[in-house]
């Protein structure tokens, strides 16, 4: 009786120490271990002779020890002279233990594997792998796998662990034979056995990796299906679109909604009226007007007696949302509060109490606050602004928290089709694909940092005409302190060079009240120039700001740059964005700046960015390890992804239990909701 494929590592008889080391490699159960594939293979099947060996070649040899000696010196080295019928070879060991010496007793026969290199006196091998060799002991029948590993975990131990996994675990196929045949894929057991020990390199055909990629994509698609299914089966409170408050709110706006805004408002309206939780992603380029759409959604929920939580990725953005929505909604008799870390704990406590008793209808804060400490009387809708900053993990973890509110996620970073089909497949998507009328657009210029004084002159002249400007010193160092110093020194030189400008420095270390104060003064036009770290990246909305200077653009992500630059050109006057770079530029940096220079469409920028960086980077490190794929690449394997999507839908209809089993083999340690 074989063990189930997802059996714990300890069931394979591995010691706790080995299990722990495997955990650090991301291997948590038997199936993970099976998927821990070799980096490469070594060929120990056919030993070479010393005479045919050339420098740079990795080879297996059968030799006899002639003598060994330990050379003292600045560095103790063990050298071993060995020979076969055709010649002599020197082995050198810089690390060795006394216990190893008996292996090198003159006359002993050894099987060794290593890379030959040119030494002072002919060929030598540094740290070859050596085993005693008896005349009748067989040579390996397969190529020897070399696995990715970590300190303390030897190849020998890994190979033994895998040999156990391959013989003790149940490798019966999770894919039905009919599927396998129609896709022309090898079966699972064969695939794994070959990959862990091919009898010959010619066995390593692409179909093996195709099989794993397909299985992985399929598992991902299935888990998204299950996730969605779970969600649609869970009841939520329905908030019918009565619309009176919404209509009043719409009428109070200084502008009519765009057609695109109307369309997505309708989509959301319908979702909220349903008794199953909405999970909708609202995409739209910076400045397209997502906030007002969110406000209308909030009002529908509030009108039906629900509470709404709006989460922003930064305190600053939360404060700005609060300022705007407070003005907009209190006039409609709606109670809006913000909950930020800056509130004194007593005040915070008070706000929390009023959330718990239902007095506050809309609470605005950062993700952490709302997720961890607050209990609502009747939370009906959660709105997540700038969703791409949060990541899939938090999206799911929120979902698992108790009751089921509707969710609206907003993002200005468009998700390319291949990614939305994989990572975001469980969401409905609404798109705002037009900007409000009258926008003048943004002109982007690349400027060498050497021309800084001209740039300062430009700021002066813009401010003289009554405009406002940003000077952004983005995060460039690992250390927040260094970044702050960088921003501070920029601020000092700017105020020295342009003493006539009313200028302030805004950064993440300021107290909340100071930040708020600076923002308000900038908003009211009292300040002309705002020097800021990347705290202003998202959401800042000051229509009178027309000029933005961004430093060190060569080190920034494209989506981030596009977001930043969207802070200007929001009013009726055209925006200008000057991207300062430090020459010389690397080829990649040049290509990336070219993208941001040539395109103003966030969608195209995201696509190019993805091509240049790959999806792991694109989705952000916060998400890695959760839903990131190990074998497949949704960009490159889009054919397989399409197949997997179709297969997943059919399979769930056909035999949901098998489908669930497949998904849980691949993902169970990563996606807890599968087993929950
Ligand atoms: P984003 O989608 O980037 O979050 P915002 O919601 O901050 O954009 O809106 C950007 C600016 O456009 C705000 O000043 C907002 O008041 C304004 N705006 C939104 N919708 C319209 C509209 N239909 N017509 C004119 N201006 C609008
Ligand atoms: Mg916004």
XYZ file of C-alpha atoms and ligand atoms in Angstrom:
704
model
C 0.000 0.000 0.000
C 1.603 3.255 -1.087
C 1.380 6.508 0.827
C -0.839 9.308 -0.506
C 1.230 11.717 -2.622
C 0.808 14.585 -0.187
C 1.950 12.510 2.804
C 4.059 14.482 5.266
C 7.815 14.221 4.809
C 8.145 12.411 8.124
C 6.018 9.566 6.732
C 8.840 8.926 4.265
C 11.104 8.165 7.196
C 13.122 11.341 6.818
C 14.686 12.691 9.999
C 13.320 15.901 11.543
C 16.580 17.634 10.622
C 16.217 16.712 6.953
C 12.530 17.640 7.010
C 13.401 21.088 8.355
C 16.067 21.625 5.734
C 13.590 20.605 3.059
C 11.068 23.104 4.452
C 13.574 25.865 3.854
C 13.656 24.764 0.215
C 9.882 25.121 0.044
C 9.338 21.367 0.178
C 6.587 20.613 2.684
C 5.165 17.260 1.711
C 5.766 14.246 -0.475
C 4.391 15.833 -3.602
C 6.548 18.918 -3.168
C 9.505 16.594 -2.891
C 8.579 14.838 -6.122
C 8.479 18.235 -7.793
C 11.906 19.157 -6.483
C 13.545 18.579 -9.847
C 17.255 18.298 -10.630
C 19.120 21.340 -11.836
C 21.249 19.125 -14.071
C 22.581 15.618 -14.387
C 26.005 14.055 -14.174
C 26.994 11.044 -16.211
C 28.595 8.352 -14.077
C 27.472 5.478 -16.234
C 30.501 5.345 -18.492
C 33.844 6.021 -16.843
C 36.473 7.764 -18.941
C 40.188 7.092 -18.891
C 42.643 9.677 -17.592
C 44.377 9.925 -20.982
C 41.215 11.015 -22.807
C 40.295 13.608 -20.164
C 40.613 17.262 -21.182
C 40.523 20.390 -19.050
C 36.997 21.692 -18.439
C 35.398 18.267 -18.810
C 33.218 16.775 -16.067
C 33.688 13.059 -15.949
C 33.557 9.884 -13.974
C 36.796 7.903 -13.593
C 37.775 4.575 -12.046
C 41.217 4.963 -10.462
C 43.629 3.610 -7.887
C 45.261 5.704 -5.170
C 49.042 6.070 -5.583
C 49.714 8.205 -2.516
C 48.325 11.121 -0.569
C 49.911 13.926 1.406
C 48.782 16.861 3.511
C 50.583 20.035 2.522
C 51.009 22.535 5.311
C 51.179 26.159 4.371
C 48.962 29.182 4.626
C 46.208 26.761 3.763
C 46.233 23.052 4.597
C 45.528 21.006 1.504
C 45.107 17.322 0.967
C 46.487 16.144 -2.351
C 45.883 12.650 -3.603
C 47.659 11.178 -6.583
C 45.608 8.594 -8.463
C 46.122 6.612 -11.655
C 44.483 4.295 -14.102
C 46.138 2.271 -16.892
C 46.419 5.366 -19.046
C 47.849 8.071 -16.777
C 48.153 10.043 -13.531
C 45.805 12.616 -12.040
C 45.999 14.818 -8.973
C 43.043 15.418 -6.643
C 43.055 18.395 -4.299
C 40.925 19.012 -1.225
C 40.903 22.310 0.625
C 38.369 21.093 3.151
C 38.724 17.609 4.530
C 38.342 15.631 7.718
C 40.727 13.116 9.240
C 37.932 10.578 8.804
C 38.252 10.868 5.031
C 41.908 9.843 4.911
C 41.440 6.029 5.037
C 39.569 6.296 1.724
C 42.843 7.485 0.173
C 45.078 4.655 1.422
C 47.509 3.745 -1.405
C 46.147 0.888 -3.473
C 42.475 1.712 -2.787
C 40.226 1.768 -5.807
C 37.933 4.771 -6.219
C 35.094 5.912 -8.417
C 35.272 9.644 -8.713
C 33.350 12.370 -10.398
C 34.552 15.912 -10.938
C 35.641 18.571 -13.346
C 39.171 18.340 -14.732
C 41.252 21.473 -14.847
C 44.752 22.368 -15.816
C 47.035 22.341 -12.750
C 50.765 23.094 -12.398
C 51.703 19.517 -13.124
C 49.114 18.279 -15.559
C 45.392 17.731 -15.006
C 43.830 17.898 -11.574
C 40.419 17.805 -9.943
C 39.373 20.003 -7.024
C 36.984 18.351 -4.591
C 35.834 15.495 -6.804
C 33.140 13.253 -5.378
C 34.872 9.994 -4.366
C 33.441 6.597 -3.521
C 35.196 3.333 -2.813
C 34.910 1.041 -5.800
C 34.937 -2.730 -5.688
C 35.614 -4.781 -8.772
C 32.101 -6.169 -8.934
C 30.143 -3.122 -7.765
C 27.843 -1.958 -10.553
C 27.990 1.466 -12.163
C 24.811 3.528 -11.995
C 22.278 2.716 -14.689
C 20.905 6.253 -14.841
C 22.242 9.772 -15.057
C 22.937 11.174 -11.603
C 20.606 14.063 -10.669
C 22.027 17.205 -9.074
C 19.372 19.030 -7.034
C 19.023 22.601 -5.880
C 19.892 22.500 -2.205
C 20.880 24.495 0.851
C 23.688 24.352 3.386
C 23.593 21.153 5.417
C 21.628 19.114 2.893
C 23.882 16.953 0.734
C 23.110 15.592 -2.690
C 23.366 12.089 -1.293
C 20.653 12.776 1.280
C 18.450 14.452 -1.298
C 18.856 11.572 -3.733
C 17.963 9.089 -1.047
C 14.911 11.122 -0.056
C 13.739 11.217 -3.649
C 14.338 7.534 -4.164
C 12.042 6.916 -1.191
C 9.427 9.340 -2.452
C 9.404 7.670 -5.861
C 8.991 4.171 -4.448
C 6.751 4.852 -1.437
C 4.301 7.470 -2.681
C 1.249 6.751 -4.753
C 2.096 8.099 -8.207
C -1.094 7.019 -9.900
C -2.129 9.619 -12.376
C -4.396 12.448 -11.331
C -5.307 13.112 -14.965
C -7.804 10.781 -16.559
C -6.214 8.636 -19.328
C -8.574 10.107 -21.911
C -7.356 13.621 -21.181
C -3.762 12.524 -21.214
C -4.154 10.786 -24.525
C -5.903 13.664 -26.205
C -3.226 16.070 -24.989
C -0.449 13.626 -25.931
C 1.171 13.935 -22.533
C 3.151 11.209 -20.719
C 1.770 9.801 -17.475
C 2.796 11.254 -14.139
C 4.808 8.332 -12.771
C 6.868 8.041 -15.954
C 7.399 11.787 -16.083
C 8.712 11.967 -12.539
C 10.819 8.834 -12.770
C 12.550 10.023 -15.911
C 13.135 13.530 -14.617
C 14.706 12.222 -11.415
C 16.861 9.598 -13.119
C 16.887 9.315 -16.890
C 18.699 6.279 -18.280
C 19.898 8.532 -21.047
C 19.808 12.225 -21.942
C 17.675 11.358 -24.969
C 14.839 10.466 -22.581
C 14.581 14.078 -21.449
C 12.023 15.148 -24.019
C 10.085 18.454 -23.780
C 6.820 16.550 -23.254
C 7.910 15.808 -19.678
C 8.055 19.466 -18.746
C 4.903 20.138 -20.718
C 3.203 17.588 -18.557
C 4.258 19.307 -15.337
C 3.460 22.765 -16.633
C 0.053 21.622 -17.746
C -0.673 19.973 -14.415
C 0.400 23.068 -12.589
C -1.692 25.431 -14.688
C -4.602 23.059 -14.394
C -4.274 22.993 -10.622
C -4.225 26.754 -10.548
C -7.292 27.026 -12.745
C -9.106 24.456 -10.636
C -8.289 26.202 -7.411
C -9.629 29.439 -8.841
C -12.819 27.599 -9.808
C -13.189 26.192 -6.335
C -12.497 29.523 -4.813
C -15.146 31.107 -6.950
C -17.568 28.288 -6.275
C -17.062 28.585 -2.559
C -17.690 32.272 -2.808
C -20.840 32.012 -4.877
C -22.222 29.430 -2.498
C -21.630 31.665 0.496
C -24.485 34.049 1.066
C -23.953 37.767 1.295
C -26.346 40.532 2.163
C -28.060 41.981 -0.883
C -28.188 45.759 -1.188
C -30.879 46.599 -3.722
C -30.208 49.610 -5.890
C -32.827 51.982 -4.546
C -30.749 54.744 -5.919
C -32.114 57.778 -4.189
C -28.952 58.609 -2.301
C -26.855 57.707 -5.323
C -28.858 60.024 -7.518
C -28.514 62.825 -4.995
C -24.807 62.212 -4.798
C -24.467 62.186 -8.571
C -26.355 65.430 -8.841
C -24.080 67.044 -6.288
C -20.973 66.314 -8.343
C -19.396 69.218 -10.205
C -19.144 67.048 -13.338
C -21.207 64.436 -15.179
C -19.925 60.862 -15.072
C -18.203 59.606 -18.194
C -19.898 56.854 -20.179
C -17.323 54.366 -18.885
C -17.980 55.385 -15.298
C -21.714 54.953 -15.876
C -21.177 51.490 -17.269
C -19.063 50.223 -14.357
C -21.356 51.840 -11.800
C -24.179 49.786 -13.332
C -22.110 46.587 -13.195
C -21.326 47.123 -9.546
C -24.900 48.105 -8.784
C -26.161 44.781 -10.119
C -23.563 42.810 -8.154
C -24.418 44.483 -4.879
C -28.065 43.663 -5.338
C -27.244 39.940 -5.411
C -27.202 37.604 -2.466
C -23.740 36.351 -3.249
C -20.604 38.321 -2.533
C -19.281 40.487 -5.314
C -15.609 40.074 -6.141
C -15.000 42.686 -8.714
C -11.808 44.242 -9.933
C -12.195 47.779 -11.207
C -9.415 48.663 -13.572
C -8.750 52.049 -15.008
C -5.743 54.134 -15.779
C -4.595 56.776 -13.315
C -6.936 59.720 -13.265
C -9.887 57.984 -14.911
C -12.042 58.620 -11.840
C -12.318 55.409 -9.850
C -12.878 57.151 -6.534
C -16.299 58.473 -7.399
C -17.321 55.029 -8.634
C -16.277 53.655 -5.262
C -18.266 56.364 -3.521
C -21.392 55.440 -5.470
C -20.950 51.778 -4.588
C -20.492 52.724 -0.943
C -23.661 54.761 -0.968
C -25.718 51.872 -2.329
C -24.516 49.662 0.489
C -25.045 52.326 3.128
C -28.511 53.103 1.836
C -29.361 49.441 2.403
C -28.130 49.568 5.992
C -24.610 48.188 5.462
C -21.252 49.563 6.512
C -18.362 50.112 4.156
C -14.616 49.855 4.693
C -12.274 51.556 2.274
C -8.662 50.476 2.433
C -5.779 52.380 0.966
C -2.173 51.202 0.774
C -0.723 54.241 2.554
C -1.836 56.481 5.392
C -1.432 59.491 3.177
C -3.772 58.149 0.581
C -6.230 57.116 3.277
C -6.181 60.661 4.591
C -6.730 62.092 1.168
C -9.653 59.789 0.508
C -11.063 60.743 3.836
C -10.790 64.446 3.079
C -12.563 64.036 -0.252
C -15.245 61.562 0.704
C -15.968 63.273 3.966
C -16.877 66.458 2.112
C -18.819 64.583 -0.509
C -20.795 62.254 1.741
C -21.434 64.085 4.984
C -23.486 66.552 2.982
C -25.685 63.543 2.161
C -26.014 62.727 5.838
C -23.515 59.872 5.829
C -21.106 59.416 8.705
C -17.515 59.058 7.441
C -14.495 58.486 9.667
C -10.903 57.553 9.153
C -9.037 55.107 11.273
C -5.296 55.552 11.086
C -2.307 54.677 13.211
C -1.879 58.345 13.900
C -4.986 58.639 16.010
C -4.302 58.681 19.723
C -5.271 55.345 21.083
C -8.168 56.778 23.008
C -9.579 58.461 19.942
C -8.986 55.285 18.009
C -10.835 53.316 20.599
C -13.734 55.698 20.310
C -13.860 55.345 16.521
C -13.747 51.578 16.875
C -16.653 51.657 19.245
C -18.684 53.705 16.809
C -17.833 51.259 14.039
C -18.910 48.369 16.219
C -22.249 49.947 17.078
C -22.905 50.842 13.445
C -22.829 54.600 13.891
C -20.048 55.061 11.344
C -21.194 54.105 7.862
C -17.919 54.495 5.982
C -14.537 53.948 7.557
C -11.356 54.727 5.688
C -7.959 53.408 6.677
C -5.018 51.295 5.734
C -5.257 47.592 5.196
C -3.634 46.559 8.455
C -5.944 48.532 10.664
C -9.124 47.357 9.119
C -8.024 43.791 8.857
C -6.710 43.302 12.336
C -8.570 45.246 14.945
C -11.955 46.324 13.826
C -15.250 44.596 14.236
C -18.205 45.955 12.341
C -21.861 45.826 13.137
C -22.791 44.996 9.554
C -19.892 45.174 7.140
C -21.452 45.005 3.698
C -18.754 46.161 1.334
C -14.984 46.290 1.367
C -13.299 48.540 -1.151
C -9.593 48.071 -1.721
C -7.911 50.947 -3.489
C -4.756 50.324 -5.505
C -5.264 46.607 -5.174
C -2.009 45.740 -6.949
C -0.169 47.016 -3.911
C -1.718 44.389 -1.695
C -1.380 41.143 -3.530
C -3.238 37.909 -3.915
C -2.373 36.650 -0.432
C -4.149 39.471 1.296
C -7.045 39.259 -1.077
C -7.584 35.661 -0.072
C -6.901 36.107 3.596
C -9.491 38.816 3.776
C -11.909 36.451 2.137
C -11.330 33.917 4.859
C -12.105 36.297 7.656
C -15.516 35.420 8.995
C -18.612 36.697 7.162
C -18.846 37.582 3.525
C -18.856 41.231 2.567
C -18.928 42.284 -1.079
C -15.507 43.250 -2.386
C -14.518 45.896 -4.861
C -10.855 46.054 -5.775
C -9.523 49.008 -7.680
C -6.294 49.137 -9.577
C -4.616 51.469 -12.006
C -2.116 48.813 -12.953
C -3.806 46.908 -15.704
C -3.358 43.210 -15.640
C -2.408 41.679 -18.965
C -4.734 38.992 -20.247
C -2.437 36.062 -19.542
C -2.071 37.096 -15.928
C -5.698 37.895 -15.417
C -6.500 34.452 -16.778
C -4.244 32.837 -14.239
C -3.777 34.860 -11.095
C -7.020 36.764 -11.196
C -9.259 34.154 -12.755
C -11.655 34.218 -9.822
C -12.547 37.864 -10.244
C -15.040 39.718 -12.372
C -13.483 42.676 -14.065
C -14.848 46.116 -14.881
C -12.801 48.520 -16.924
C -12.947 52.297 -17.145
C -11.392 52.855 -20.522
C -11.754 56.589 -20.931
C -10.461 59.637 -19.146
C -12.755 62.506 -18.149
C -13.041 65.073 -20.938
C -10.782 68.062 -21.088
C -7.635 66.350 -19.929
C -4.676 67.779 -21.715
C -2.439 64.752 -21.386
C 1.104 64.534 -20.151
C 4.298 65.264 -21.986
C 7.184 63.159 -20.760
C 10.803 64.127 -21.210
C 13.967 62.297 -20.307
C 16.567 64.610 -18.874
C 20.093 63.820 -17.766
C 20.690 64.680 -14.117
C 23.530 66.896 -15.339
C 20.945 69.389 -16.557
C 19.441 69.917 -13.136
C 19.771 73.706 -13.150
C 17.634 73.990 -16.297
C 15.054 71.820 -14.596
C 14.959 74.103 -11.567
C 14.483 77.072 -13.868
C 11.474 75.330 -15.393
C 9.922 74.807 -12.013
C 10.397 78.459 -11.186
C 8.697 79.583 -14.342
C 5.789 77.167 -13.899
C 5.261 78.360 -10.341
C 5.438 81.987 -11.420
C 2.486 81.224 -13.698
C 0.525 79.993 -10.703
C 1.090 76.286 -11.229
C 2.384 73.794 -8.721
C 5.039 71.137 -9.003
C 6.244 67.894 -7.468
C 9.845 66.832 -7.079
C 9.934 63.126 -6.357
C 12.863 61.324 -4.769
C 11.766 57.731 -5.022
C 12.922 54.828 -2.920
C 16.256 53.799 -4.272
C 18.090 52.277 -1.353
C 17.332 49.297 0.801
C 17.397 51.598 3.765
C 14.598 54.015 4.456
C 17.019 56.247 6.318
C 19.301 56.658 3.320
C 16.316 57.449 1.159
C 15.257 60.079 3.593
C 18.740 61.599 3.603
C 18.630 61.635 -0.159
C 15.305 63.456 -0.157
C 16.504 65.845 2.532
C 19.624 66.830 0.659
C 17.600 67.367 -2.514
C 15.247 69.546 -0.512
C 18.127 71.577 0.897
C 19.773 72.208 -2.453
C 16.430 73.079 -4.025
C 15.553 75.596 -1.341
C 19.066 77.051 -1.652
C 18.842 77.263 -5.444
C 15.299 78.576 -5.526
C 14.761 80.478 -2.265
C 11.790 82.297 -3.758
C 9.670 79.117 -3.957
C 7.332 78.068 -1.178
C 8.519 74.534 -0.762
C 8.073 71.646 1.715
C 9.428 68.156 2.174
C 6.974 65.293 2.549
C 8.130 61.846 3.596
C 6.922 58.729 5.346
C 8.613 59.476 8.674
C 6.661 62.619 9.383
C 3.888 62.432 11.918
C 0.450 62.050 10.420
C -0.625 65.524 11.434
C 2.445 67.041 9.765
C 1.797 65.075 6.597
C -1.805 66.158 6.595
C -0.833 69.737 7.152
C 1.671 69.775 4.294
C -0.801 68.066 1.976
C -3.513 70.519 2.832
C -1.246 73.484 2.185
C -0.247 71.996 -1.137
C -3.866 71.269 -2.000
C -4.883 74.842 -1.183
C -2.037 76.212 -3.294
C -0.126 77.724 -0.376
C 2.839 75.570 -1.271
C 4.236 75.720 -4.770
C 6.706 72.880 -4.747
C 6.355 69.595 -2.925
C 9.519 67.549 -2.531
C 8.478 64.025 -1.675
C 9.611 60.449 -1.339
C 7.466 57.887 -3.099
C 4.705 58.347 -0.518
C 2.925 60.260 -3.249
C 3.078 57.414 -5.713
C -0.535 56.493 -5.500
C -3.714 58.410 -5.601
C -2.571 61.967 -4.829
C -4.958 64.296 -6.552
C -4.080 68.006 -6.870
C -5.420 69.239 -10.209
C -3.392 72.469 -10.187
C -0.099 70.561 -10.176
C 1.216 70.509 -13.724
C 4.892 69.725 -13.437
C 6.599 66.729 -11.963
C 10.283 65.952 -11.706
C 11.263 62.409 -10.836
C 14.796 61.543 -9.848
C 16.578 58.244 -10.415
C 13.995 57.031 -12.817
C 16.385 54.412 -14.130
C 15.922 52.434 -10.930
C 12.145 52.481 -10.758
C 9.467 50.087 -11.914
C 7.531 51.195 -14.961
C 4.119 50.784 -13.401
C 5.300 52.905 -10.490
C 6.633 55.594 -12.825
C 3.397 55.641 -14.739
C 1.436 55.998 -11.505
C 3.635 58.833 -10.329
C 3.446 60.696 -13.539
C -0.343 60.416 -13.403
C -0.276 62.912 -10.512
C 0.060 65.750 -13.015
C -2.130 66.736 -15.930
C -5.231 66.080 -13.829
C -6.771 69.490 -14.316
C -7.516 71.343 -17.505
C -3.904 72.295 -18.143
C -1.415 69.903 -19.732
C 1.037 68.124 -17.489
C 4.761 67.801 -17.942
C 6.840 65.082 -16.412
C 10.615 65.318 -16.411
C 12.364 62.054 -15.764
C 15.866 62.641 -14.465
C 18.324 59.843 -14.978
C 21.901 59.292 -13.986
C 23.988 58.488 -17.076
C 25.345 56.139 -18.277
C 22.248 53.986 -18.650
C 22.368 50.223 -18.886
C 20.737 48.681 -21.922
C 17.780 47.430 -19.873
C 17.312 50.809 -18.200
C 17.392 52.471 -21.621
C 14.740 50.097 -22.955
C 12.515 50.635 -19.967
C 12.736 54.409 -20.066
C 11.966 54.212 -23.754
C 8.735 52.406 -22.925
C 7.625 55.043 -20.443
C 8.626 57.812 -22.838
C 6.808 56.364 -25.821
C 3.589 55.206 -24.193
C 0.941 56.941 -22.165
C -1.414 53.976 -22.058
C -1.006 52.187 -18.752
C -2.081 48.936 -20.303
C 0.620 48.949 -22.938
C 3.196 49.954 -20.333
C 2.205 47.055 -18.126
C 2.516 44.673 -21.051
C 5.980 45.900 -21.958
C 7.021 45.878 -18.333
C 5.931 42.292 -18.036
C 7.923 41.358 -21.108
C 11.022 43.008 -19.722
C 10.692 41.692 -16.184
C 8.669 38.499 -16.105
C 5.565 37.868 -14.026
C 7.209 37.119 -10.668
C 8.662 40.542 -10.463
C 5.565 42.082 -11.911
C 3.279 40.681 -9.298
C 5.639 41.718 -6.557
C 7.598 39.673 -4.101
C 4.773 39.793 -1.593
C 2.914 37.320 -3.690
C 5.688 34.928 -4.431
C 5.383 31.567 -2.802
C 1.657 31.850 -2.660
C 0.242 31.568 -6.102
C 3.347 31.933 -8.213
C 3.902 29.114 -10.585
C 6.996 26.987 -10.354
C 7.125 25.507 -13.820
C 4.727 27.272 -16.108
C 4.994 30.831 -17.272
C 1.585 32.227 -18.174
C 3.177 34.514 -20.747
C 5.143 31.870 -22.584
C 2.838 28.959 -22.032
C -0.358 30.685 -23.005
C -1.380 27.767 -25.251
C -1.166 25.420 -22.305
C -2.987 27.943 -20.158
C -5.880 27.994 -22.608
C -5.982 24.205 -22.599
C -5.835 24.099 -18.828
C -8.704 26.520 -18.573
C -10.917 24.438 -20.810
C -9.867 21.217 -19.151
C -10.570 22.634 -15.684
C -14.118 23.643 -16.572
C -14.889 20.279 -18.164
C -13.271 18.299 -15.403
C -15.131 20.010 -12.617
C -18.391 19.242 -14.372
C -17.329 15.639 -14.974
C -15.686 14.542 -11.734
C -15.211 17.282 -9.178
C -13.650 14.988 -6.586
C -10.802 13.971 -8.882
C -10.323 17.573 -9.871
C -10.120 18.605 -6.255
C -7.594 15.878 -5.596
C -5.403 17.111 -8.433
C -5.544 20.703 -7.245
C -4.788 19.808 -3.672
C -1.722 17.726 -4.650
C -0.251 20.726 -6.368
C -1.351 23.515 -4.141
C -2.438 22.315 -0.758
C 0.434 23.727 1.248
C 0.140 27.019 -0.555
C -3.576 27.665 -0.690
C -5.244 26.794 2.565
C -8.752 27.494 1.298
C -8.518 24.396 -0.889
C -8.558 22.099 2.080
C -10.726 24.302 4.297
P -8.130 57.483 -10.086
O -8.933 56.636 -11.011
O -6.709 57.584 -10.516
O -8.285 57.098 -8.654
P -9.540 59.819 -9.238
O -10.741 59.121 -8.800
O -8.592 60.319 -8.190
O -8.724 58.943 -10.278
O -9.989 61.001 -10.180
C -9.070 61.892 -10.780
C -9.672 63.274 -10.914
O -10.677 63.293 -11.904
C -10.328 63.764 -9.632
O -9.974 65.107 -9.446
C -11.808 63.616 -9.924
O -12.565 64.562 -9.200
C -11.871 63.881 -11.407
N -12.984 63.234 -12.090
C -13.489 62.015 -11.843
N -14.497 61.725 -12.678
C -14.643 62.798 -13.475
C -15.544 63.129 -14.542
N -16.479 62.276 -14.975
N -15.388 64.334 -15.149
C -14.432 65.187 -14.729
N -13.579 64.956 -13.719
C -13.669 63.774 -13.105
Mg -7.228 56.531 -7.072
